[in-house]
Amino acid sequence: MTKPEILMMGPYPAWDLEDLESNYKVHRLWEAADRAAFLSEVGGNVRAIATRGEIGASAELMKALPGLEIVSCYGVGTDAIDLSHAKANGIRVTNTPNVLTADVADIGVGLLLAVARQIPRADRYVRDGHWCNANMHLVTRVHGKRVGIVGMGRIGVEVAKRLAAFDCPIAYFDINRRDDLPYTFVPNLIALAGQSEFLIVTLAGGASTQGVINADVLQALGGDGILINISRGSTVDEAALLDALERNVIKGAGLDVFWNEPNIDERFLTLENVILQPHHASGTVETRQAMGKLVRDNLAAHFARQPLLTPVI
């Protein structure tokens, strides 16, 4: 039987690629020197796209694949996939929710601890021999502090559970109140920032959330406030954030995502009050294996004419 042909937008771990290549004819777009020519050559036979959340799939790309049936995304975020085009053309889209939720929540708390307790600076303090001369300066506690969560979806709920164990009062901003949660709903984002010492962003990306963490929100968070972003770089007005960090409008920030990643603004590299992560919140062996399996299982279900496991459309 002829193997279905799929287009891979970017590299996957070896354990996923081996499985995909055993079941499909895989075309590696990221290795093509001339992508337009490559798509012209193979695009007519491609029935599926295997992509990553940060790469997505544009309408232009999908138009170059007349036989496209499904886009399977390695990641939760689908803001880089043109869902309107896919839906209008009967193209199914899947993602990998739930399997990475706990890891992302873990890194959110880890970033908060790293910023508040200044863990990287403390490590350098010991390594550089300063401890022999004097004790390190005092830092900020986490337990008992007021936390505001921006976006109370799966990841927001997991962050709240973790910080509730730190005896932190939890409030949140979202489109609607969630009656199934014991936390305080605040319908105004600036008001939430104003009452919070730690503001943790767990929103989905996309046009509706672009730049919602702006200068006014950061001003409301204030000089004792810490911002953590484990959502998408697009949710924060990065110019406003850099200004706030440089002028100490807020105390600090922990960032796993950036506007122009991986080519981030170099001003971040000079700041002592920000902890930087390479968009690696889900970067554990266990979670990446589960994500890859879900991508593969969705493709297998589609070609077996079975219900998709995690459909977006």
CSV table of C-alpha atoms in Angstrom, one decimal:
chain,number,residue,atom,x,y,z
A,1,MET,CA,0.0,0.0,0.0
A,2,THR,CA,1.3,3.5,-0.9
A,3,LYS,CA,2.2,5.5,2.2
A,4,PRO,CA,0.4,8.8,2.6
A,5,GLU,CA,2.6,11.8,2.0
A,6,ILE,CA,3.1,14.4,4.7
A,7,LEU,CA,5.0,17.7,4.8
A,8,MET,CA,7.0,18.4,7.9
A,9,MET,CA,7.5,22.1,8.6
A,10,GLY,CA,10.4,21.7,11.0
A,11,PRO,CA,12.4,19.0,12.8
A,12,TYR,CA,10.9,16.7,15.4
A,13,PRO,CA,12.8,14.6,17.9
A,14,ALA,CA,14.3,11.4,16.5
A,15,TRP,CA,11.7,9.1,18.2
A,16,ASP,CA,8.9,10.9,16.4
A,17,LEU,CA,10.7,11.2,13.1
A,18,GLU,CA,11.5,7.5,13.0
A,19,ASP,CA,7.8,6.6,13.6
A,20,LEU,CA,6.6,9.1,11.0
A,21,GLU,CA,9.0,7.9,8.3
A,22,SER,CA,8.0,4.3,8.9
A,23,ASN,CA,4.3,5.1,8.2
A,24,TYR,CA,4.4,8.0,5.8
A,25,LYS,CA,6.5,9.5,3.0
A,26,VAL,CA,7.9,12.5,4.7
A,27,HIS,CA,8.9,15.7,2.9
A,28,ARG,CA,11.2,17.9,5.0
A,29,LEU,CA,10.4,21.5,4.1
A,30,TRP,CA,12.9,23.1,6.5
A,31,GLU,CA,15.8,21.4,4.6
A,32,ALA,CA,14.7,22.7,1.2
A,33,ALA,CA,17.1,25.3,-0.3
A,34,ASP,CA,14.3,26.6,-2.5
A,35,ARG,CA,11.0,26.1,-0.7
A,36,ALA,CA,8.8,27.3,-3.5
A,37,ALA,CA,10.4,24.9,-6.0
A,38,PHE,CA,10.2,22.1,-3.4
A,39,LEU,CA,6.5,22.7,-2.8
A,40,SER,CA,5.9,22.8,-6.6
A,41,GLU,CA,7.5,19.5,-6.9
A,42,VAL,CA,5.9,17.6,-4.0
A,43,GLY,CA,2.9,19.6,-3.0
A,44,GLY,CA,0.4,17.9,-5.2
A,45,ASN,CA,0.7,14.7,-3.3
A,46,VAL,CA,0.8,16.0,0.2
A,47,ARG,CA,-2.2,15.1,2.3
A,48,ALA,CA,-1.0,16.2,5.8
A,49,ILE,CA,1.2,18.8,7.5
A,50,ALA,CA,3.1,18.1,10.6
A,51,THR,CA,4.1,21.4,12.1
A,52,ARG,CA,5.1,23.0,15.4
A,53,GLY,CA,3.2,25.7,17.3
A,54,GLU,CA,5.7,28.5,16.6
A,55,ILE,CA,5.9,27.6,12.9
A,56,GLY,CA,2.3,27.0,12.1
A,57,ALA,CA,0.9,26.8,8.6
A,58,SER,CA,-0.1,29.9,6.6
A,59,ALA,CA,-2.9,30.1,4.1
A,60,GLU,CA,-0.4,30.6,1.3
A,61,LEU,CA,1.3,27.3,2.3
A,62,MET,CA,-2.0,25.4,2.4
A,63,LYS,CA,-3.0,26.8,-1.0
A,64,ALA,CA,0.2,25.2,-2.4
A,65,LEU,CA,-1.1,21.8,-1.2
A,66,PRO,CA,-4.3,21.1,-3.1
A,67,GLY,CA,-4.8,17.6,-1.6
A,68,LEU,CA,-4.2,18.8,2.0
A,69,GLU,CA,-6.6,17.1,4.5
A,70,ILE,CA,-5.1,17.8,8.0
A,71,VAL,CA,-2.6,19.9,9.9
A,72,SER,CA,-1.3,18.2,13.0
A,73,CYS,CA,0.4,20.7,15.4
A,74,TYR,CA,3.1,19.8,17.9
A,75,GLY,CA,2.1,22.3,20.6
A,76,VAL,CA,-1.0,23.8,22.0
A,77,GLY,CA,-0.9,27.2,20.3
A,78,THR,CA,-2.5,27.4,16.9
A,79,ASP,CA,-2.3,31.2,16.4
A,80,ALA,CA,0.4,30.6,13.7
A,81,ILE,CA,-2.0,28.3,11.7
A,82,ASP,CA,-4.5,30.1,9.5
A,83,LEU,CA,-7.6,28.4,11.0
A,84,SER,CA,-10.0,30.5,8.9
A,85,HIS,CA,-8.5,29.2,5.7
A,86,ALA,CA,-8.4,25.7,7.0
A,87,LYS,CA,-12.0,25.7,8.1
A,88,ALA,CA,-13.2,27.3,4.9
A,89,ASN,CA,-11.5,24.5,2.9
A,90,GLY,CA,-12.4,21.5,5.0
A,91,ILE,CA,-8.9,21.0,6.4
A,92,ARG,CA,-8.8,19.5,9.8
A,93,VAL,CA,-6.5,20.9,12.5
A,94,THR,CA,-5.3,19.2,15.7
A,95,ASN,CA,-3.0,20.3,18.5
A,96,THR,CA,-1.5,18.7,21.7
A,97,PRO,CA,-3.3,20.1,24.7
A,98,ASN,CA,-3.2,18.8,28.3
A,99,VAL,CA,0.0,16.8,27.9
A,100,LEU,CA,2.2,19.9,28.4
A,101,THR,CA,0.0,21.8,30.9
A,102,ALA,CA,1.7,20.6,34.0
A,103,ASP,CA,5.2,21.3,32.8
A,104,VAL,CA,4.3,24.8,31.7
A,105,ALA,CA,2.7,25.5,35.0
A,106,ASP,CA,5.8,24.2,36.8
A,107,ILE,CA,8.1,26.5,34.8
A,108,GLY,CA,5.8,29.4,35.6
A,109,VAL,CA,6.3,28.9,39.3
A,110,GLY,CA,10.0,28.2,38.8
A,111,LEU,CA,10.4,31.5,37.0
A,112,LEU,CA,8.6,33.3,39.7
A,113,LEU,CA,10.8,31.8,42.4
A,114,ALA,CA,13.9,32.5,40.3
A,115,VAL,CA,13.0,36.2,39.9
A,116,ALA,CA,11.7,36.8,43.4
A,117,ARG,CA,14.4,34.9,45.2
A,118,GLN,CA,17.1,35.9,42.6
A,119,ILE,CA,18.3,32.4,42.3
A,120,PRO,CA,20.6,32.9,39.3
A,121,ARG,CA,22.3,35.9,41.0
A,122,ALA,CA,22.7,33.9,44.2
A,123,ASP,CA,24.4,31.1,42.2
A,124,ARG,CA,26.8,33.7,40.7
A,125,TYR,CA,27.3,35.2,44.2
A,126,VAL,CA,28.7,31.9,45.4
A,127,ARG,CA,30.6,31.0,42.3
A,128,ASP,CA,32.3,34.4,42.2
A,129,GLY,CA,33.5,34.2,45.8
A,130,HIS,CA,31.5,37.1,47.1
A,131,TRP,CA,29.9,35.0,49.9
A,132,CYS,CA,33.4,34.8,51.6
A,133,ASN,CA,33.3,38.6,52.0
A,134,ALA,CA,29.6,39.3,52.9
A,135,ASN,CA,26.2,37.8,52.9
A,136,MET,CA,24.1,38.4,49.8
A,137,HIS,CA,21.4,41.2,49.8
A,138,LEU,CA,17.9,40.3,50.8
A,139,VAL,CA,15.3,39.3,48.3
A,140,THR,CA,11.5,38.9,48.0
A,141,ARG,CA,9.4,36.0,49.4
A,142,VAL,CA,6.8,34.2,47.3
A,143,HIS,CA,4.6,32.5,49.9
A,144,GLY,CA,1.6,34.5,51.0
A,145,LYS,CA,1.9,37.1,48.2
A,146,ARG,CA,-1.1,38.2,46.1
A,147,VAL,CA,-1.1,36.5,42.6
A,148,GLY,CA,-3.0,37.6,39.6
A,149,ILE,CA,-3.4,35.1,36.7
A,150,VAL,CA,-4.2,36.5,33.3
A,151,GLY,CA,-6.1,33.8,31.5
A,152,MET,CA,-7.7,31.0,33.6
A,153,GLY,CA,-7.5,28.2,31.1
A,154,ARG,CA,-5.8,24.8,31.6
A,155,ILE,CA,-2.4,26.2,32.4
A,156,GLY,CA,-3.8,29.1,34.5
A,157,VAL,CA,-5.7,26.6,36.7
A,158,GLU,CA,-2.5,24.5,37.2
A,159,VAL,CA,-0.5,27.6,38.1
A,160,ALA,CA,-3.2,28.6,40.6
A,161,LYS,CA,-3.2,25.1,42.2
A,162,ARG,CA,0.6,25.3,42.7
A,163,LEU,CA,0.6,28.8,44.1
A,164,ALA,CA,-2.4,28.1,46.4
A,165,ALA,CA,-0.1,25.6,48.1
A,166,PHE,CA,2.2,28.6,48.7
A,167,ASP,CA,-0.7,30.2,50.6
A,168,CYS,CA,-1.0,32.9,47.9
A,169,PRO,CA,-4.4,34.6,47.5
A,170,ILE,CA,-5.3,34.0,43.8
A,171,ALA,CA,-7.3,36.3,41.6
A,172,TYR,CA,-7.7,36.1,37.8
A,173,PHE,CA,-8.7,38.0,34.7
A,174,ASP,CA,-10.5,36.2,31.8
A,175,ILE,CA,-13.3,36.8,29.4
A,176,ASN,CA,-15.8,35.2,31.8
A,177,ARG,CA,-16.0,34.2,35.5
A,178,ARG,CA,-15.4,30.5,36.2
A,179,ASP,CA,-18.0,29.3,38.7
A,180,ASP,CA,-16.1,26.0,39.1
A,181,LEU,CA,-13.1,27.7,40.7
A,182,PRO,CA,-12.6,29.1,44.2
A,183,TYR,CA,-10.4,32.1,43.0
A,184,THR,CA,-11.4,35.7,42.8
A,185,PHE,CA,-12.6,36.9,39.3
A,186,VAL,CA,-11.5,40.5,38.4
A,187,PRO,CA,-13.0,41.6,35.2
A,188,ASN,CA,-10.6,44.5,34.7
A,189,LEU,CA,-7.0,43.7,33.8
A,190,ILE,CA,-5.5,46.9,35.2
A,191,ALA,CA,-7.4,46.4,38.4
A,192,LEU,CA,-6.0,42.9,38.7
A,193,ALA,CA,-2.5,44.2,38.1
A,194,GLY,CA,-3.0,46.9,40.7
A,195,GLN,CA,-4.0,44.5,43.4
A,196,SER,CA,-1.3,41.8,42.5
A,197,GLU,CA,2.3,41.5,43.5
A,198,PHE,CA,2.9,38.8,41.0
A,199,LEU,CA,1.1,38.8,37.6
A,200,ILE,CA,1.4,35.6,35.6
A,201,VAL,CA,0.3,35.5,31.9
A,202,THR,CA,-1.1,32.2,30.6
A,203,LEU,CA,-3.3,33.5,27.7
A,204,ALA,CA,-3.6,32.0,24.3
A,205,GLY,CA,-1.9,33.9,21.5
A,206,GLY,CA,-3.5,35.6,18.6
A,207,ALA,CA,-4.9,39.0,17.5
A,208,SER,CA,-7.4,39.2,20.4
A,209,THR,CA,-4.6,39.0,23.0
A,210,GLN,CA,-1.8,40.9,21.3
A,211,GLY,CA,-0.2,43.5,23.6
A,212,VAL,CA,-2.8,43.2,26.4
A,213,ILE,CA,0.0,43.5,28.9
A,214,ASN,CA,0.8,47.1,28.1
A,215,ALA,CA,2.3,50.1,29.8
A,216,ASP,CA,-0.8,50.8,31.8
A,217,VAL,CA,-0.9,47.3,33.1
A,218,LEU,CA,2.8,47.4,34.1
A,219,GLN,CA,2.4,50.8,35.7
A,220,ALA,CA,-0.5,49.3,37.8
A,221,LEU,CA,1.6,46.3,38.7
A,222,GLY,CA,4.1,48.7,40.1
A,223,GLY,CA,7.6,48.8,41.7
A,224,ASP,CA,7.1,45.8,43.9
A,225,GLY,CA,5.5,43.7,41.1
A,226,ILE,CA,6.9,40.8,39.1
A,227,LEU,CA,5.6,39.8,35.7
A,228,ILE,CA,5.8,36.1,34.5
A,229,ASN,CA,5.0,35.3,30.9
A,230,ILE,CA,4.5,31.6,29.9
A,231,SER,CA,2.0,32.3,27.2
A,232,ARG,CA,3.1,33.9,23.9
A,233,GLY,CA,5.5,36.7,23.3
A,234,SER,CA,2.7,38.5,21.5
A,235,THR,CA,0.6,39.0,24.6
A,236,VAL,CA,3.1,41.5,26.1
A,237,ASP,CA,3.9,44.9,24.6
A,238,GLU,CA,7.6,44.2,24.6
A,239,ALA,CA,8.7,47.8,24.2
A,240,ALA,CA,6.6,48.8,27.2
A,241,LEU,CA,8.0,45.9,29.2
A,242,LEU,CA,11.6,46.8,28.4
A,243,ASP,CA,11.0,50.4,29.4
A,244,ALA,CA,9.4,49.2,32.7
A,245,LEU,CA,12.3,47.0,33.5
A,246,GLU,CA,14.9,49.6,32.6
A,247,ARG,CA,13.2,52.3,34.7
A,248,ASN,CA,12.2,49.9,37.5
A,249,VAL,CA,8.6,50.6,37.0
A,250,ILE,CA,8.2,46.9,38.0
A,251,LYS,CA,10.6,44.9,40.1
A,252,GLY,CA,11.3,42.2,37.6
A,253,ALA,CA,10.1,39.7,35.1
A,254,GLY,CA,10.5,36.0,34.2
A,255,LEU,CA,10.0,35.3,30.5
A,256,ASP,CA,9.8,32.0,28.6
A,257,VAL,CA,8.5,33.7,25.4
A,258,PHE,CA,9.4,36.8,23.4
A,259,TRP,CA,8.0,38.9,20.5
A,260,ASN,CA,10.8,38.0,18.0
A,261,GLU,CA,12.1,34.8,19.3
A,262,PRO,CA,14.7,33.4,19.1
A,263,ASN,CA,16.2,36.7,17.9
A,264,ILE,CA,15.2,38.6,21.1
A,265,ASP,CA,15.8,42.3,21.8
A,266,GLU,CA,19.4,42.6,23.0
A,267,ARG,CA,18.3,45.0,25.8
A,268,PHE,CA,17.0,42.0,27.7
A,269,LEU,CA,20.5,40.6,27.9
A,270,THR,CA,21.8,43.5,29.9
A,271,LEU,CA,19.1,43.5,32.6
A,272,GLU,CA,19.6,42.0,36.0
A,273,ASN,CA,15.9,42.1,36.9
A,274,VAL,CA,14.8,39.6,34.2
A,275,ILE,CA,15.2,35.8,33.9
A,276,LEU,CA,15.2,34.5,30.4
A,277,GLN,CA,14.1,31.1,29.1
A,278,PRO,CA,14.4,29.8,25.5
A,279,HIS,CA,10.6,29.0,25.1
A,280,HIS,CA,11.3,25.8,26.9
A,281,ALA,CA,8.4,25.5,29.3
A,282,SER,CA,7.3,22.1,27.8
A,283,GLY,CA,10.9,21.0,27.2
A,284,THR,CA,11.0,17.8,29.2
A,285,VAL,CA,11.6,14.4,27.7
A,286,GLU,CA,8.4,13.1,29.2
A,287,THR,CA,6.2,15.9,27.8
A,288,ARG,CA,7.8,16.1,24.4
A,289,GLN,CA,7.4,12.3,24.0
A,290,ALA,CA,3.7,12.7,24.9
A,291,MET,CA,3.3,15.6,22.5
A,292,GLY,CA,4.9,13.7,19.6
A,293,LYS,CA,2.7,10.7,20.2
A,294,LEU,CA,-0.4,12.8,20.2
A,295,VAL,CA,0.6,14.3,16.8
A,296,ARG,CA,1.2,10.9,15.4
A,297,ASP,CA,-2.0,9.4,16.9
A,298,ASN,CA,-4.0,12.2,15.4
A,299,LEU,CA,-2.5,11.6,11.9
A,300,ALA,CA,-3.1,7.8,12.3
A,301,ALA,CA,-6.7,8.4,13.3
A,302,HIS,CA,-7.3,10.6,10.4
A,303,PHE,CA,-5.9,8.2,7.8
A,304,ALA,CA,-7.8,5.3,9.5
A,305,ARG,CA,-11.0,7.4,9.2
A,306,GLN,CA,-11.3,7.4,13.0
A,307,PRO,CA,-12.3,10.3,15.2
A,308,LEU,CA,-9.5,12.7,15.9
A,309,LEU,CA,-8.2,12.7,19.4
A,310,THR,CA,-7.7,16.5,19.9
A,311,PRO,CA,-9.4,18.4,17.1
A,312,VAL,CA,-9.3,22.2,16.9
A,313,ILE,CA,-11.4,22.2,13.8
